[in-house]
Coordinates of C-alpha atoms in Angstrom, one line a residue:
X1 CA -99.5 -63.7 40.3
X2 CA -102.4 -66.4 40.9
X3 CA -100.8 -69.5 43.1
X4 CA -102.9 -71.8 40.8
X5 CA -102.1 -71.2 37.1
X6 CA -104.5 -72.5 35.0
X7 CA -103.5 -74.6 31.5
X8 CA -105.5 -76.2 29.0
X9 CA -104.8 -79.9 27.8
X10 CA -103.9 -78.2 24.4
X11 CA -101.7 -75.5 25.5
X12 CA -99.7 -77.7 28.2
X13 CA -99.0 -80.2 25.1
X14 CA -97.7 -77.6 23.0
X15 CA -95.8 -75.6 25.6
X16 CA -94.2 -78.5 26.8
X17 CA -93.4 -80.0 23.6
X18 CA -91.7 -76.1 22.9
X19 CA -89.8 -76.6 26.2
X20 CA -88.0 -79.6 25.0
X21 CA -87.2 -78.2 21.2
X22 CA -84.1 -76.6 20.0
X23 CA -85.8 -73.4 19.0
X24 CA -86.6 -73.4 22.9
X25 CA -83.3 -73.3 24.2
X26 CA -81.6 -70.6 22.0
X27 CA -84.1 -67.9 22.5
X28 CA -84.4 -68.1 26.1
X29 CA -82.2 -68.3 29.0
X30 CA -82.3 -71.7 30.7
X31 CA -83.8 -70.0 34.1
X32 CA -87.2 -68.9 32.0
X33 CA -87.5 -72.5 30.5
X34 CA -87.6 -73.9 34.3
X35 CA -89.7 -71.6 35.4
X36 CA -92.2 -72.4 33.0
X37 CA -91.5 -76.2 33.4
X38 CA -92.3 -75.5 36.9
X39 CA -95.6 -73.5 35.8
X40 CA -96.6 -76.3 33.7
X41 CA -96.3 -79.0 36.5
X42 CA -97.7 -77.5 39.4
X43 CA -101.0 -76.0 37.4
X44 CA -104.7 -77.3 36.6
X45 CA -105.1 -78.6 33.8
X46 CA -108.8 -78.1 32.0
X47 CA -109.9 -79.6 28.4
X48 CA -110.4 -76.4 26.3
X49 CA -114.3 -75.9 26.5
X50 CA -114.1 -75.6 30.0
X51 CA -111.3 -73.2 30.5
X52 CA -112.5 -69.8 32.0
X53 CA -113.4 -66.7 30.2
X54 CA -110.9 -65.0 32.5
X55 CA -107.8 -67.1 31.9
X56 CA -105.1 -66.0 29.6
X57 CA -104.5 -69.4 27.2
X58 CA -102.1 -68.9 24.2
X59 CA -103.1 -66.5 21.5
X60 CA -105.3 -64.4 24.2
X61 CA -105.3 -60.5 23.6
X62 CA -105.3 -58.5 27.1
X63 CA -105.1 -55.6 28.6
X64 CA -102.8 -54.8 31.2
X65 CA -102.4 -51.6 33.4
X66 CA -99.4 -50.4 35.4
X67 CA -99.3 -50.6 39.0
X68 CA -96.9 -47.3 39.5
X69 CA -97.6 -45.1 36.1
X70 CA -101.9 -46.0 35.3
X71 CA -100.3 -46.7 31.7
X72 CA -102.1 -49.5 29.6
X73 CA -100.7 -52.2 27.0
X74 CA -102.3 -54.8 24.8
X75 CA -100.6 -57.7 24.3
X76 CA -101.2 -60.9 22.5
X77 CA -99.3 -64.0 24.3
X78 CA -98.4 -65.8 21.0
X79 CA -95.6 -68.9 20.3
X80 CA -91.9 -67.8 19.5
X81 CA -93.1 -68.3 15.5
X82 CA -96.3 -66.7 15.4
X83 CA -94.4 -63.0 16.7
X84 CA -94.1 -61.5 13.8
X85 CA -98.0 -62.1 12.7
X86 CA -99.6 -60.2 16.0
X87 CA -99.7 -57.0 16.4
X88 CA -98.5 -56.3 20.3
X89 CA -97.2 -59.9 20.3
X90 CA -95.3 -61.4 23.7
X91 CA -93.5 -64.7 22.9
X92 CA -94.7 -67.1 25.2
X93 CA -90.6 -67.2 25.8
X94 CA -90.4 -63.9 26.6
X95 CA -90.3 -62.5 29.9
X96 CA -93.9 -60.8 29.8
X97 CA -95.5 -63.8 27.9
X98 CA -94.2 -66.5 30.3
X99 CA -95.7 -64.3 33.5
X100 CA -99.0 -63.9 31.3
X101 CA -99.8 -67.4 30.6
X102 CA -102.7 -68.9 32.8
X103 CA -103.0 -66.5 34.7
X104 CA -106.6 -64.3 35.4
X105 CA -108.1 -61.2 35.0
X106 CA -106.8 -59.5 38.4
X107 CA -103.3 -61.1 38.5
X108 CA -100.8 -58.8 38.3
X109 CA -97.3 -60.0 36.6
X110 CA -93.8 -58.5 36.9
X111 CA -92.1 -57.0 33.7
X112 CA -88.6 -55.4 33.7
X113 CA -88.5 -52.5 31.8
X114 CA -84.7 -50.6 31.4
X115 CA -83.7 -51.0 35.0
X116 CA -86.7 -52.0 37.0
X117 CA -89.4 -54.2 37.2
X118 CA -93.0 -52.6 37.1
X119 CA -95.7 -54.4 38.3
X120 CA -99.0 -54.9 35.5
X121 CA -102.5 -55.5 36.5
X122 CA -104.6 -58.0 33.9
X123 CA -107.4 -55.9 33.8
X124 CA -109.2 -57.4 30.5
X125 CA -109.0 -60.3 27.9
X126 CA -110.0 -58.9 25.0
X127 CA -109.9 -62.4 22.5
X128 CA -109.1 -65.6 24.2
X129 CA -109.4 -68.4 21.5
X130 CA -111.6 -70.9 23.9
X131 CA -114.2 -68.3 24.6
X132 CA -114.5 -67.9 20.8
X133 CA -115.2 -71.5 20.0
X134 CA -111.7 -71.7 18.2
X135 CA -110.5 -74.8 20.4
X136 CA -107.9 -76.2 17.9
X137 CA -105.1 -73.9 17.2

């Protein structure tokens, strides 16, 4: 994973308001809630029109490849609400979502699949909302 995440002013306001909310703490262990804390304190922190294309901000679509198997996935790294309206949706809670969040195109994140962790390459974003002029989600 990239040492320096990137966040925008928008998404860190959200995400941290979601870190302090109820919903928050019943859908994921206390562990992932730090950790993201601790991603959202020690990141840079852009305004939204000058985020880079190649940083995943909530409701960006990539493409990840697997380290061991070559296999690709698509996922959209969405809030714990919006789920059910993506298609290929990651929670922003969930284990994959949380490692996906402001990171770039050539970070690879950890995601535990039945026993083991495999290691995914960002190789694309696909739709990131900044890039699109859609600022204000």
């Amino acid at each position: 994973m990239n040492p320096t995440l990137v966040f925008t002013e928008t998404d860190r306001r959200r995400l941290g308001g979601l870190l302090l909310s109820h919903e928050a703490r019943t859908q994921a262990p206390w562990g992932r809630l730090d950790e993201l804390l601790w991603q959202l304190e020690s990141s840079e922190v852009t305004d939204s029109e000058s985020v880079p294309d190649d940083v995943v901000t909530m409701h960006s679509m990539v493409r990840l490849v697997s380290e061991s198997s070559g296999a690709t996935m698509t996922r959209s790294v969405v809030y714990p609400e919006d789920v059910d309206l993506f298609d290929n949706a990651a929670s922003v809670l969930d284990p994959l979502g949380s490692s996906l969040i402001g990171c770039e195109v050539g970070d690879t994140v950890d995601c535990r699949q039945g026993d083991g962790v495999d290691r995914w390459r960002i190789v694309d974003i696909f739709y990131q909302p900044e890039r699109e002029g859609h600022l204000h989600r």
